[in-house]
GROMACS .gro file of C-alpha atoms in nm:
model
  298
    1MET     CA    1  -0.016  -0.013   0.006
    2VAL     CA    2   0.131   0.356  -0.059
    3HIS     CA    3   0.108   0.612   0.145
    4MET     CA    4   0.211   1.011   0.171
    5THR     CA    5   0.436   0.909   0.392
    6ASP     CA    6   0.650   0.708   0.103
    7LEU     CA    7   0.657   0.938  -0.123
    8THR     CA    8   0.758   1.270   0.131
    9HIS     CA    9   1.053   1.024   0.237
   10GLY     CA   10   1.153   0.875  -0.140
   11GLY     CA   11   1.011   0.504  -0.091
   12HIS     CA   12   0.914   0.486  -0.473
   13GLU     CA   13   1.100   0.705  -0.762
   14TYR     CA   14   0.774   0.617  -0.957
   15LEU     CA   15   0.429   0.473  -0.902
   16THR     CA   16   0.240   0.278  -1.105
   17VAL     CA   17  -0.130   0.298  -1.204
   18GLN     CA   18  -0.250   0.097  -0.970
   19GLU     CA   19  -0.023   0.253  -0.679
   20LEU     CA   20  -0.146   0.603  -0.749
   21ALA     CA   21  -0.515   0.493  -0.771
   22GLU     CA   22  -0.476   0.373  -0.401
   23LEU     CA   23  -0.276   0.681  -0.308
   24LEU     CA   24  -0.539   0.925  -0.432
   25ARG     CA   25  -0.847   0.690  -0.353
   26LEU     CA   26  -0.923   0.684  -0.722
   27LYS     CA   27  -1.095   0.431  -1.014
   28GLU     CA   28  -0.748   0.304  -1.206
   29ARG     CA   29  -0.987   0.458  -1.532
   30LYS     CA   30  -0.973   0.766  -1.360
   31VAL     CA   31  -0.595   0.785  -1.370
   32TYR     CA   32  -0.577   0.698  -1.732
   33ASP     CA   33  -0.821   0.998  -1.746
   34LEU     CA   34  -0.560   1.220  -1.553
   35ALA     CA   35  -0.278   1.120  -1.717
   36ALA     CA   36  -0.418   1.161  -2.084
   37SER     CA   37  -0.554   1.511  -2.010
   38GLY     CA   38  -0.255   1.650  -1.862
   39GLU     CA   39  -0.341   1.720  -1.523
   40VAL     CA   40  -0.129   1.460  -1.349
   41PRO     CA   41   0.235   1.442  -1.437
   42CYS     CA   42   0.353   1.074  -1.566
   43SER     CA   43   0.599   0.944  -1.864
   44ARG     CA   44   0.614   0.654  -1.992
   45ALA     CA   45   0.856   0.280  -1.970
   46THR     CA   46   0.824  -0.030  -2.195
   47GLY     CA   47   0.462   0.094  -2.321
   48LYS     CA   48   0.326   0.137  -1.933
   49LEU     CA   49   0.229   0.467  -1.775
   50LEU     CA   50   0.424   0.543  -1.451
   51PHE     CA   51   0.398   0.880  -1.249
   52PRO     CA   52   0.722   0.999  -1.092
   53ALA     CA   53   0.732   1.023  -0.720
   54ALA     CA   54   0.861   1.388  -0.679
   55GLU     CA   55   0.605   1.543  -0.894
   56ILE     CA   56   0.305   1.324  -0.775
   57ARG     CA   57   0.392   1.475  -0.403
   58GLN     CA   58   0.436   1.853  -0.540
   59TRP     CA   59   0.168   1.802  -0.724
   60ILE     CA   60  -0.022   1.687  -0.434
   61GLU     CA   61   0.086   1.956  -0.244
   62ARG     CA   62  -0.042   2.247  -0.483
   63ALA     CA   63  -0.416   2.047  -0.429
   64ARG     CA   64  -0.390   2.079  -0.056
   65SER     CA   65  -0.287   2.394  -0.029
   66ALA     CA   66  -0.562   2.494  -0.264
   67GLY     CA   67  -0.303   2.637  -0.522
   68GLY     CA   68  -0.293   2.621  -0.911
   69THR     CA   69  -0.584   2.463  -1.117
   70GLY     CA   70  -0.630   2.184  -0.890
   71ALA     CA   71  -0.771   2.375  -0.617
   72SER     CA   72  -1.179   2.310  -0.537
   73THR     CA   73  -1.401   2.572  -0.656
   74ARG     CA   74  -1.675   2.503  -0.454
   75PRO     CA   75  -1.734   2.735  -0.163
   76GLN     CA   76  -1.607   2.554   0.162
   77ILE     CA   77  -1.957   2.435   0.319
   78VAL     CA   78  -2.080   2.064   0.415
   79LEU     CA   79  -2.416   2.020   0.361
   80GLY     CA   80  -2.690   1.750   0.385
   81SER     CA   81  -2.795   1.515   0.707
   82HIS     CA   82  -2.755   1.684   1.062
   83ASP     CA   83  -2.539   1.443   1.245
   84PRO     CA   84  -2.447   1.565   1.610
   85LEU     CA   85  -2.133   1.352   1.601
   86LEU     CA   86  -2.017   1.528   1.302
   87ASP     CA   87  -2.123   1.883   1.349
   88TRP     CA   88  -1.920   1.875   1.712
   89ALA     CA   89  -1.594   1.767   1.504
   90ILE     CA   90  -1.640   2.026   1.227
   91ARG     CA   91  -1.658   2.306   1.537
   92GLN     CA   92  -1.392   2.129   1.766
   93SER     CA   93  -1.112   2.101   1.442
   94ARG     CA   94  -1.180   2.456   1.378
   95CYS     CA   95  -1.128   2.339   1.044
   96GLY     CA   96  -1.320   2.649   0.887
   97LEU     CA   97  -1.566   2.468   0.705
   98ALA     CA   98  -1.881   2.626   0.729
   99THR     CA   99  -2.199   2.367   0.749
  100HIS     CA  100  -2.605   2.356   0.602
  101PHE     CA  101  -2.768   2.114   0.747
  102ASP     CA  102  -3.115   2.079   0.594
  103GLY     CA  103  -3.154   1.686   0.509
  104SER     CA  104  -2.969   1.400   0.339
  105LEU     CA  105  -3.198   1.479  -0.019
  106ASP     CA  106  -3.153   1.854   0.012
  107GLY     CA  107  -2.752   1.808   0.062
  108LEU     CA  108  -2.702   1.559  -0.265
  109ASP     CA  109  -2.883   1.786  -0.442
  110ARG     CA  110  -2.723   2.140  -0.369
  111PHE     CA  111  -2.369   1.873  -0.424
  112VAL     CA  112  -2.468   1.810  -0.738
  113ARG     CA  113  -2.517   2.177  -0.819
  114GLY     CA  114  -2.213   2.278  -0.648
  115GLU     CA  115  -2.308   2.465  -0.369
  116GLY     CA  116  -2.081   2.305  -0.100
  117ILE     CA  117  -1.711   2.046  -0.102
  118ALA     CA  118  -1.881   1.749   0.091
  119ALA     CA  119  -2.253   1.615   0.187
  120GLY     CA  120  -2.362   1.396   0.455
  121LEU     CA  121  -2.640   1.114   0.361
  122HIS     CA  122  -2.812   0.829   0.511
  123ILE     CA  123  -3.028   0.772   0.215
  124HIS     CA  124  -3.199   0.450   0.225
  125ASP     CA  125  -3.235   0.200  -0.048
  126ALA     CA  126  -3.568   0.005   0.080
  127ARG     CA  127  -3.544  -0.252  -0.318
  128GLN     CA  128  -3.169  -0.334  -0.254
  129SER     CA  129  -3.140  -0.243   0.160
  130SER     CA  130  -2.856  -0.070   0.129
  131TRP     CA  131  -2.735   0.290   0.218
  132ASN     CA  132  -2.628   0.608  -0.032
  133THR     CA  133  -2.430   0.443  -0.303
  134ALA     CA  134  -2.748   0.366  -0.543
  135ALA     CA  135  -2.860   0.718  -0.441
  136VAL     CA  136  -2.567   0.859  -0.482
  137ALA     CA  137  -2.471   0.698  -0.836
  138GLN     CA  138  -2.755   0.766  -0.951
  139ALA     CA  139  -2.757   1.207  -0.889
  140ALA     CA  140  -2.389   1.210  -0.886
  141GLY     CA  141  -2.230   0.964  -1.105
  142ASP     CA  142  -2.067   1.261  -1.312
  143GLN     CA  143  -1.922   1.422  -1.009
  144ASN     CA  144  -1.568   1.408  -0.937
  145ALA     CA  145  -1.636   1.309  -0.575
  146VAL     CA  146  -1.603   0.986  -0.369
  147LEU     CA  147  -1.801   0.883  -0.105
  148ILE     CA  148  -1.675   0.746   0.253
  149ALA     CA  149  -1.806   0.590   0.571
  150PHE     CA  150  -1.846   0.799   0.815
  151ALA     CA  151  -1.982   0.621   1.142
  152ARG     CA  152  -2.269   0.364   1.193
  153ARG     CA  153  -2.557   0.490   1.373
  154ARG     CA  154  -2.810   0.362   1.607
  155ARG     CA  155  -3.177   0.493   1.567
  156GLY     CA  156  -3.513   0.408   1.713
  157LEU     CA  157  -3.812   0.588   1.883
  158VAL     CA  158  -3.754   0.863   2.115
  159PHE     CA  159  -3.992   0.932   2.397
  160ARG     CA  160  -3.968   1.072   2.783
  161GLN     CA  161  -3.874   0.845   3.073
  162GLY     CA  162  -4.180   0.680   3.293
  163GLU     CA  163  -4.364   0.677   2.960
  164HIS     CA  164  -4.548   0.381   2.753
  165ALA     CA  165  -4.262   0.202   2.545
  166PRO     CA  166  -4.388   0.162   2.199
  167SER     CA  167  -4.236  -0.188   2.104
  168GLY     CA  168  -4.173  -0.052   1.755
  169ILE     CA  169  -4.349   0.190   1.436
  170SER     CA  170  -4.677  -0.083   1.451
  171ASP     CA  171  -4.730   0.098   1.819
  172LEU     CA  172  -4.822   0.450   1.710
  173ALA     CA  173  -5.119   0.464   1.659
  174GLY     CA  174  -5.280   0.772   1.832
  175LEU     CA  175  -4.919   0.931   1.932
  176ARG     CA  176  -4.784   1.274   1.864
  177MET     CA  177  -4.493   1.212   1.662
  178THR     CA  178  -4.258   1.507   1.545
  179PRO     CA  179  -4.131   1.430   1.223
  180ARG     CA  180  -3.850   1.533   0.995
  181GLN     CA  181  -3.893   1.719   0.668
  182PRO     CA  182  -3.947   1.535   0.355
  183GLU     CA  183  -3.595   1.609   0.223
  184SER     CA  184  -3.421   1.420   0.514
  185GLY     CA  185  -3.307   1.049   0.514
  186THR     CA  186  -3.496   1.050   0.848
  187ASP     CA  187  -3.815   1.076   0.687
  188ARG     CA  188  -3.760   0.862   0.349
  189LEU     CA  189  -3.603   0.601   0.629
  190PHE     CA  190  -3.932   0.621   0.865
  191ARG     CA  191  -4.169   0.554   0.559
  192ASN     CA  192  -3.931   0.306   0.378
  193LEU     CA  193  -4.015   0.092   0.739
  194ALA     CA  194  -4.322   0.195   0.806
  195ALA     CA  195  -4.448   0.069   0.481
  196SER     CA  196  -4.241  -0.260   0.529
  197ASP     CA  197  -4.434  -0.296   0.857
  198GLY     CA  198  -4.777  -0.214   0.696
  199VAL     CA  199  -4.887   0.045   0.926
  200ASP     CA  200  -5.099   0.299   0.855
  201LEU     CA  201  -4.957   0.619   0.879
  202SER     CA  202  -5.285   0.850   0.920
  203THR     CA  203  -5.306   0.674   1.239
  204ILE     CA  204  -5.022   0.876   1.404
  205ILE     CA  205  -5.045   1.260   1.510
  206PHE     CA  206  -4.771   1.420   1.340
  207THR     CA  207  -4.662   1.784   1.485
  208ASP     CA  208  -4.445   2.023   1.337
  209VAL     CA  209  -4.120   1.969   1.130
  210ALA     CA  210  -3.800   1.935   1.312
  211ARG     CA  211  -3.485   2.029   1.092
  212THR     CA  212  -3.250   1.869   1.295
  213GLU     CA  213  -3.194   1.559   1.510
  214ASP     CA  214  -3.132   1.801   1.812
  215ASP     CA  215  -3.524   1.977   1.770
  216ALA     CA  216  -3.641   1.689   1.747
  217VAL     CA  217  -3.611   1.522   2.062
  218GLU     CA  218  -3.626   1.878   2.196
  219ASN     CA  219  -3.986   1.912   2.143
  220VAL     CA  220  -4.053   1.572   2.255
  221ARG     CA  221  -3.859   1.677   2.600
  222ARG     CA  222  -4.060   2.014   2.608
  223GLY     CA  223  -4.347   1.780   2.584
  224GLN     CA  224  -4.476   1.876   2.240
  225ALA     CA  225  -4.439   1.523   2.108
  226ASN     CA  226  -4.489   1.191   2.285
  227LEU     CA  227  -4.216   1.058   2.080
  228THR     CA  228  -3.967   1.091   1.749
  229PHE     CA  229  -3.770   0.886   1.522
  230GLY     CA  230  -3.438   0.986   1.638
  231LEU     CA  231  -3.102   0.898   1.747
  232GLU     CA  232  -2.982   0.713   2.071
  233ALA     CA  233  -2.661   0.933   2.112
  234VAL     CA  234  -2.910   1.283   2.091
  235ALA     CA  235  -3.208   1.074   2.303
  236ARG     CA  236  -2.887   1.023   2.561
  237THR     CA  237  -2.788   1.421   2.564
  238TYR     CA  238  -3.131   1.499   2.678
  239GLY     CA  239  -3.195   1.212   2.868
  240MET     CA  240  -3.471   1.069   2.719
  241ALA     CA  241  -3.568   0.664   2.673
  242PHE     CA  242  -3.520   0.502   2.314
  243VAL     CA  243  -3.606   0.207   2.167
  244PRO     CA  244  -3.349   0.082   1.868
  245LEU     CA  245  -3.525   0.000   1.554
  246ILE     CA  246  -3.238  -0.021   1.302
  247THR     CA  247  -2.851   0.035   1.213
  248GLU     CA  248  -2.793   0.293   0.983
  249GLU     CA  249  -2.486   0.412   0.816
  250PHE     CA  250  -2.408   0.782   0.767
  251SER     CA  251  -2.154   0.882   0.495
  252LEU     CA  252  -2.002   1.146   0.369
  253LEU     CA  253  -1.992   1.271  -0.005
  254VAL     CA  254  -1.714   1.411  -0.077
  255ASP     CA  255  -1.515   1.657  -0.388
  256ARG     CA  256  -1.199   1.494  -0.451
  257LYS     CA  257  -1.025   1.824  -0.504
  258ALA     CA  258  -1.141   1.950  -0.186
  259TRP     CA  259  -1.045   1.599  -0.036
  260PHE     CA  260  -0.639   1.774  -0.081
  261GLU     CA  261  -0.736   2.110   0.063
  262PRO     CA  262  -0.639   2.256   0.402
  263PRO     CA  263  -0.940   2.265   0.600
  264PHE     CA  264  -1.149   1.883   0.456
  265ARG     CA  265  -0.806   1.744   0.541
  266ALA     CA  266  -0.785   1.956   0.920
  267LEU     CA  267  -1.124   1.789   0.970
  268MET     CA  268  -1.049   1.428   0.888
  269ALA     CA  269  -0.697   1.463   1.061
  270PHE     CA  270  -0.920   1.538   1.352
  271CYS     CA  271  -1.160   1.240   1.334
  272ALA     CA  272  -0.873   1.029   1.322
  273ALA     CA  273  -0.757   1.136   1.678
  274ASP     CA  274  -0.877   1.010   2.020
  275ALA     CA  275  -1.059   1.285   2.140
  276PHE     CA  276  -1.313   1.212   1.813
  277ARG     CA  277  -1.324   0.825   1.916
  278GLN     CA  278  -1.346   0.892   2.293
  279ARG     CA  279  -1.614   1.178   2.217
  280ALA     CA  280  -1.825   0.872   2.008
  281ALA     CA  281  -1.801   0.631   2.254
  282ALA     CA  282  -1.947   0.896   2.514
  283SER     CA  283  -2.204   0.941   2.272
  284GLY     CA  284  -2.327   0.623   2.232
  285GLY     CA  285  -2.504   0.456   1.920
  286TYR     CA  286  -2.219   0.566   1.692
  287ASP     CA  287  -1.959   0.304   1.538
  288VAL     CA  288  -1.709   0.500   1.391
  289ALA     CA  289  -1.441   0.177   1.316
  290ALA     CA  290  -1.481   0.160   0.938
  291LEU     CA  291  -1.436   0.600   0.940
  292GLY     CA  292  -1.262   0.689   0.622
  293ASP     CA  293  -1.315   0.363   0.430
  294VAL     CA  294  -1.374   0.456   0.056
  295LEU     CA  295  -1.726   0.320  -0.037
  296TRP     CA  296  -1.839   0.449  -0.385
  297ASN     CA  297  -1.565   0.677  -0.643
  298ALA     CA  298  -1.700   0.822  -0.924
   0.00000   0.00000   0.00000
């Protein structure tokens, strides 16, 4: 496996197509495209493409420092679904990224329009019983982007301590529930699960929409609703009771050029540190073991 430290210390004089693809987290055909366009330094030897490590290092550093033609022109904004752990990491890392959290589907749409460098997603595909990849491949297949794992999260029914514990979605008739916005992955997932269980949603009394995980649980804490379909981590924060229903996959769709720039690198470096893992463990309901794994490449 090729690492940036190998390039820094001269471990490889030349990289192969496979090695460069692994380093940049690209498909090999994308490396061929970069070489053909002249965007990445390369040479040919015995009919094979080879990439001089010293020049590759300089090319990556230029992208990281947002210099030259390799810099992302997208605004430094993280879009998509509100995740408390991600929100905290962006602030705590002091990476300088702004946020606009208004749901997974909204974030995916805005990302495709170039309105941010990354989007947090938890989009459930009921037909394939999968997360994020189908929606991303359909909407962002022509984007210069990569989908990486952020965390697995437990989601379920959040309600006040001491009240009757619902056994599942089929046990919500007549209860007041705070829903999430239609553009959210939470709303899509709730409707998928309800349909799978044959639940008539008209039997549930829906209150006003909450646009973040915290707002939804706060409504329950204040007595404005009996329950919401929320995260275990947020339920713990507000001292609410929690019945787990599903473990979902929360991923980040990232612009490939922005991946190498200082703000996003600062965020990912922070997420690799002990303080981040300790926060995830203390929050409850998170599994960050696969953080950074590549799930999909354009």
